[in-house]
Amino acid sequence: MATSEFRTLFEMLNDRELADRVASGGLTAEAEAAAVSELVRRGLPVPSHAELPAADECDYQGDMTIVARYLTPTEAHMLCACLNAGGVPAEAGDTHLVQAHSLLAGAVGGASVRVPANYVAEARELMAAFRRGDFALDENFDADESAP
């Protein structure tokens, strides 16, 4: 890659992305020179390679763990939305396969709902509340009346 191509690439990055690239220490000498000159042009400090934290440990919440399985993708998506609304990062898995090939749903275990390992207990509590009907709306619920 030519220096002008590096310059163009680094001009497109936001300040944080550019600083992270320089701090990573993974750039070639030519790329690093172009990135540092872009930082200087923007008036930003040039980070040293040691300033960039290794992998950000606090972002890792554990391996994804299956907390529920359903034969229909809709049920998995509904529970996933409920968990997300309750503050648990959840995702529905295998939904495309189960929807496209419904006869295989039993063979693959259906659509799954997965959460990070650190959230399994909280997810189970929310799932129990969901099944008990704690989040059900009253028959006479009117969204207009409950709005502030």
PDB file of C-alpha atoms in Angstrom, residues 44-130:
ATOM      1  CA  LEU A  44      -4.311  14.573  19.132  1.00  0.00           C
ATOM      2  CA  PRO A  45      -1.705  12.998  21.416  1.00  0.00           C
ATOM      3  CA  VAL A  46       0.316  10.150  19.960  1.00  0.00           C
ATOM      4  CA  PRO A  47      -0.223   7.058  22.144  1.00  0.00           C
ATOM      5  CA  SER A  48       2.633   4.750  22.962  1.00  0.00           C
ATOM      6  CA  HIS A  49       2.282   1.052  22.224  1.00  0.00           C
ATOM      7  CA  ALA A  50       2.048   0.284  25.945  1.00  0.00           C
ATOM      8  CA  GLU A  51      -0.978   2.550  26.495  1.00  0.00           C
ATOM      9  CA  LEU A  52      -3.427   0.281  24.706  1.00  0.00           C
ATOM     10  CA  PRO A  53      -4.859  -2.260  27.137  1.00  0.00           C
ATOM     11  CA  ALA A  54      -4.545  -5.869  26.072  1.00  0.00           C
ATOM     12  CA  ALA A  55      -7.951  -7.465  25.627  1.00  0.00           C
ATOM     13  CA  ASP A  56     -10.484  -5.487  27.626  1.00  0.00           C
ATOM     14  CA  GLU A  57     -11.286  -8.081  30.271  1.00  0.00           C
ATOM     15  CA  CYS A  58     -14.305  -6.235  31.638  1.00  0.00           C
ATOM     16  CA  ASP A  59     -16.166  -6.639  28.326  1.00  0.00           C
ATOM     17  CA  TYR A  60     -16.035 -10.430  28.453  1.00  0.00           C
ATOM     18  CA  GLN A  61     -19.078 -11.805  30.282  1.00  0.00           C
ATOM     19  CA  GLY A  62     -18.425 -15.502  29.777  1.00  0.00           C
ATOM     20  CA  ASP A  63     -19.179 -17.990  27.036  1.00  0.00           C
ATOM     21  CA  MET A  64     -22.639 -17.943  25.501  1.00  0.00           C
ATOM     22  CA  THR A  65     -24.830 -20.470  27.289  1.00  0.00           C
ATOM     23  CA  ILE A  66     -28.128 -21.873  26.058  1.00  0.00           C
ATOM     24  CA  VAL A  67     -30.883 -21.118  28.572  1.00  0.00           C
ATOM     25  CA  ALA A  68     -33.915 -22.186  26.505  1.00  0.00           C
ATOM     26  CA  ARG A  69     -34.906 -24.024  23.328  1.00  0.00           C
ATOM     27  CA  TYR A  70     -38.105 -23.708  21.322  1.00  0.00           C
ATOM     28  CA  LEU A  71     -39.471 -25.493  18.276  1.00  0.00           C
ATOM     29  CA  THR A  72     -40.483 -22.176  16.707  1.00  0.00           C
ATOM     30  CA  PRO A  73     -38.176 -19.222  16.099  1.00  0.00           C
ATOM     31  CA  THR A  74     -40.913 -16.800  17.151  1.00  0.00           C
ATOM     32  CA  GLU A  75     -40.910 -18.108  20.718  1.00  0.00           C
ATOM     33  CA  ALA A  76     -37.127 -17.820  20.875  1.00  0.00           C
ATOM     34  CA  HIS A  77     -37.233 -14.237  19.592  1.00  0.00           C
ATOM     35  CA  MET A  78     -39.963 -13.315  22.081  1.00  0.00           C
ATOM     36  CA  LEU A  79     -37.982 -14.627  25.044  1.00  0.00           C
ATOM     37  CA  CYS A  80     -34.828 -13.012  23.705  1.00  0.00           C
ATOM     38  CA  ALA A  81     -36.604  -9.631  23.508  1.00  0.00           C
ATOM     39  CA  CYS A  82     -37.925 -10.088  27.057  1.00  0.00           C
ATOM     40  CA  LEU A  83     -34.446 -10.845  28.376  1.00  0.00           C
ATOM     41  CA  ASN A  84     -32.931  -7.896  26.518  1.00  0.00           C
ATOM     42  CA  ALA A  85     -35.619  -5.608  27.944  1.00  0.00           C
ATOM     43  CA  GLY A  86     -34.727  -6.930  31.407  1.00  0.00           C
ATOM     44  CA  GLY A  87     -31.073  -5.988  30.927  1.00  0.00           C
ATOM     45  CA  VAL A  88     -29.743  -9.423  30.011  1.00  0.00           C
ATOM     46  CA  PRO A  89     -27.787  -9.529  26.750  1.00  0.00           C
ATOM     47  CA  ALA A  90     -29.441 -12.416  24.924  1.00  0.00           C
ATOM     48  CA  GLU A  91     -29.487 -13.682  21.368  1.00  0.00           C
ATOM     49  CA  ALA A  92     -31.637 -16.150  19.504  1.00  0.00           C
ATOM     50  CA  GLY A  93     -29.756 -18.870  17.645  1.00  0.00           C
ATOM     51  CA  ASP A  94     -30.526 -21.421  14.944  1.00  0.00           C
ATOM     52  CA  THR A  95     -33.677 -19.493  14.079  1.00  0.00           C
ATOM     53  CA  HIS A  96     -32.978 -19.300  10.354  1.00  0.00           C
ATOM     54  CA  LEU A  97     -32.343 -23.029  10.099  1.00  0.00           C
ATOM     55  CA  VAL A  98     -35.470 -23.915  12.069  1.00  0.00           C
ATOM     56  CA  GLN A  99     -37.610 -21.512  10.059  1.00  0.00           C
ATOM     57  CA  ALA A 100     -36.293 -22.663   6.689  1.00  0.00           C
ATOM     58  CA  HIS A 101     -36.374 -26.366   7.533  1.00  0.00           C
ATOM     59  CA  SER A 102     -39.057 -26.805  10.184  1.00  0.00           C
ATOM     60  CA  LEU A 103     -38.934 -30.592   9.882  1.00  0.00           C
ATOM     61  CA  LEU A 104     -35.343 -30.464  11.159  1.00  0.00           C
ATOM     62  CA  ALA A 105     -36.288 -28.450  14.261  1.00  0.00           C
ATOM     63  CA  GLY A 106     -36.349 -31.505  16.489  1.00  0.00           C
ATOM     64  CA  ALA A 107     -33.111 -32.868  15.051  1.00  0.00           C
ATOM     65  CA  VAL A 108     -31.137 -29.676  15.724  1.00  0.00           C
ATOM     66  CA  GLY A 109     -32.773 -29.027  19.076  1.00  0.00           C
ATOM     67  CA  GLY A 110     -34.951 -26.171  17.877  1.00  0.00           C
ATOM     68  CA  ALA A 111     -34.216 -22.475  18.123  1.00  0.00           C
ATOM     69  CA  SER A 112     -32.124 -21.555  21.133  1.00  0.00           C
ATOM     70  CA  VAL A 113     -31.829 -18.531  23.385  1.00  0.00           C
ATOM     71  CA  ARG A 114     -28.280 -17.856  24.553  1.00  0.00           C
ATOM     72  CA  VAL A 115     -26.894 -15.498  27.194  1.00  0.00           C
ATOM     73  CA  PRO A 116     -23.357 -14.881  28.501  1.00  0.00           C
ATOM     74  CA  ALA A 117     -22.434 -17.218  31.369  1.00  0.00           C
ATOM     75  CA  ASN A 118     -22.370 -14.339  33.873  1.00  0.00           C
ATOM     76  CA  TYR A 119     -26.060 -13.655  33.170  1.00  0.00           C
ATOM     77  CA  VAL A 120     -27.477 -17.199  33.384  1.00  0.00           C
ATOM     78  CA  ALA A 121     -28.952 -16.809  36.896  1.00  0.00           C
ATOM     79  CA  GLU A 122     -30.518 -13.454  36.061  1.00  0.00           C
ATOM     80  CA  ALA A 123     -31.884 -14.880  32.803  1.00  0.00           C
ATOM     81  CA  ARG A 124     -33.463 -17.813  34.633  1.00  0.00           C
ATOM     82  CA  GLU A 125     -35.174 -15.420  37.084  1.00  0.00           C
ATOM     83  CA  LEU A 126     -36.558 -13.322  34.231  1.00  0.00           C
ATOM     84  CA  MET A 127     -37.694 -16.442  32.373  1.00  0.00           C
ATOM     85  CA  ALA A 128     -39.551 -17.670  35.468  1.00  0.00           C
ATOM     86  CA  ALA A 129     -41.243 -14.272  35.852  1.00  0.00           C
ATOM     87  CA  PHE A 130     -42.152 -14.331  32.151  1.00  0.00           C
TER      88      PHE A 130
END
